[in-house]
């Protein structure tokens, strides 16, 4: 299992590099990320969370019912105006859940681990939320960046402790 990086690790704040080589090394990383996501009971896991600064994430919003989605070099092609607020957690912020407001529907264009381009049209619910949460990680963003300054202030003690570990 891969080691999941926690808040305070600088790799979580870097924008991941675009993936250009789709080789066995990449596919091994994908496999290990999926295993780690399952082991940690996560809905998604982004490469920066395991110390790899790449535009790569894996998502399972179905609780293991469907094969995980491998999301490489994702780009949103649609965000709905309509938003919803829901609790989100993050493997890199253990013990913290925050109410995050995001568009309800999104469409995304991405590549799989073989470089094939695919589209996810009008995703909603947990999948839409996971697509946005994981893509945030690829841009160096985390759920704490979505909350009000007051909420962040209330969290600052916890975050400081986390960053010092
Ligand atoms: Zn996360």
mmCIF file of N, CA and C in Angstrom, residues 5-10 92-94 155-165:
data_model
loop_
_atom_site.group_PDB
_atom_site.id
_atom_site.type_symbol
_atom_site.label_atom_id
_atom_site.label_comp_id
_atom_site.label_asym_id
_atom_site.label_seq_id
_atom_site.Cartn_x
_atom_site.Cartn_y
_atom_site.Cartn_z
ATOM 1 N N UNK A 5 -0.088 11.012 1.905
ATOM 2 C CA UNK A 5 0.466 12.246 2.458
ATOM 3 C C UNK A 5 -0.634 13.062 3.140
ATOM 4 N N UNK A 6 -0.249 13.688 4.226
ATOM 5 C CA UNK A 6 -1.205 14.442 5.048
ATOM 6 C C UNK A 6 -0.931 15.940 4.916
ATOM 7 N N UNK A 7 -1.974 16.728 5.134
ATOM 8 C CA UNK A 7 -1.916 18.190 5.121
ATOM 9 C C UNK A 7 -0.597 18.700 5.694
ATOM 10 N N UNK A 8 0.029 19.618 4.995
ATOM 11 C CA UNK A 8 1.321 20.137 5.436
ATOM 12 C C UNK A 8 2.442 19.652 4.528
ATOM 13 N N UNK A 9 2.194 18.523 3.831
ATOM 14 C CA UNK A 9 3.187 18.034 2.870
ATOM 15 C C UNK A 9 3.117 18.914 1.615
ATOM 16 N N UNK A 10 4.243 19.530 1.226
ATOM 17 C CA UNK A 10 4.208 20.482 0.102
ATOM 18 C C UNK A 10 3.715 19.883 -1.218
ATOM 19 N N UNK A 92 -6.227 12.991 3.134
ATOM 20 C CA UNK A 92 -5.083 13.820 3.526
ATOM 21 C C UNK A 92 -5.430 14.781 4.665
ATOM 22 N N UNK A 93 -6.688 14.738 5.114
ATOM 23 C CA UNK A 93 -7.128 15.562 6.250
ATOM 24 C C UNK A 93 -7.857 14.658 7.246
ATOM 25 N N UNK A 94 -7.132 13.711 7.848
ATOM 26 C CA UNK A 94 -7.800 12.734 8.710
ATOM 27 C C UNK A 94 -8.547 13.419 9.855
ATOM 28 N N UNK A 155 -10.453 25.936 12.264
ATOM 29 C CA UNK A 155 -9.707 24.695 11.999
ATOM 30 C C UNK A 155 -8.209 24.847 12.202
ATOM 31 N N UNK A 156 -7.748 26.089 12.340
ATOM 32 C CA UNK A 156 -6.307 26.337 12.219
ATOM 33 C C UNK A 156 -5.473 25.538 13.225
ATOM 34 N N UNK A 157 -5.996 25.347 14.429
ATOM 35 C CA UNK A 157 -5.252 24.567 15.425
ATOM 36 C C UNK A 157 -5.018 23.141 14.973
ATOM 37 N N UNK A 158 -6.131 22.510 14.488
ATOM 38 C CA UNK A 158 -6.057 21.129 13.997
ATOM 39 C C UNK A 158 -5.088 21.012 12.821
ATOM 40 N N UNK A 159 -5.184 21.980 11.889
ATOM 41 C CA UNK A 159 -4.339 21.935 10.690
ATOM 42 C C UNK A 159 -2.872 22.121 11.058
ATOM 43 N N UNK A 160 -2.630 22.984 12.021
ATOM 44 C CA UNK A 160 -1.259 23.262 12.432
ATOM 45 C C UNK A 160 -0.645 21.986 13.017
ATOM 46 N N UNK A 161 -1.420 21.310 13.854
ATOM 47 C CA UNK A 161 -0.953 20.051 14.451
ATOM 48 C C UNK A 161 -0.640 19.018 13.378
ATOM 49 N N UNK A 162 -1.560 18.958 12.378
ATOM 50 C CA UNK A 162 -1.402 17.982 11.292
ATOM 51 C C UNK A 162 -0.111 18.263 10.519
ATOM 52 N N UNK A 163 0.141 19.541 10.251
ATOM 53 C CA UNK A 163 1.302 19.930 9.457
ATOM 54 C C UNK A 163 2.599 19.705 10.212
ATOM 55 N N UNK A 164 2.516 19.635 11.537
ATOM 56 C CA UNK A 164 3.750 19.480 12.332
ATOM 57 C C UNK A 164 4.154 18.015 12.501
ATOM 58 N N UNK A 165 3.246 17.113 12.159
ATOM 59 C CA UNK A 165 3.552 15.688 12.380
ATOM 60 C C UNK A 165 4.703 15.210 11.513
#
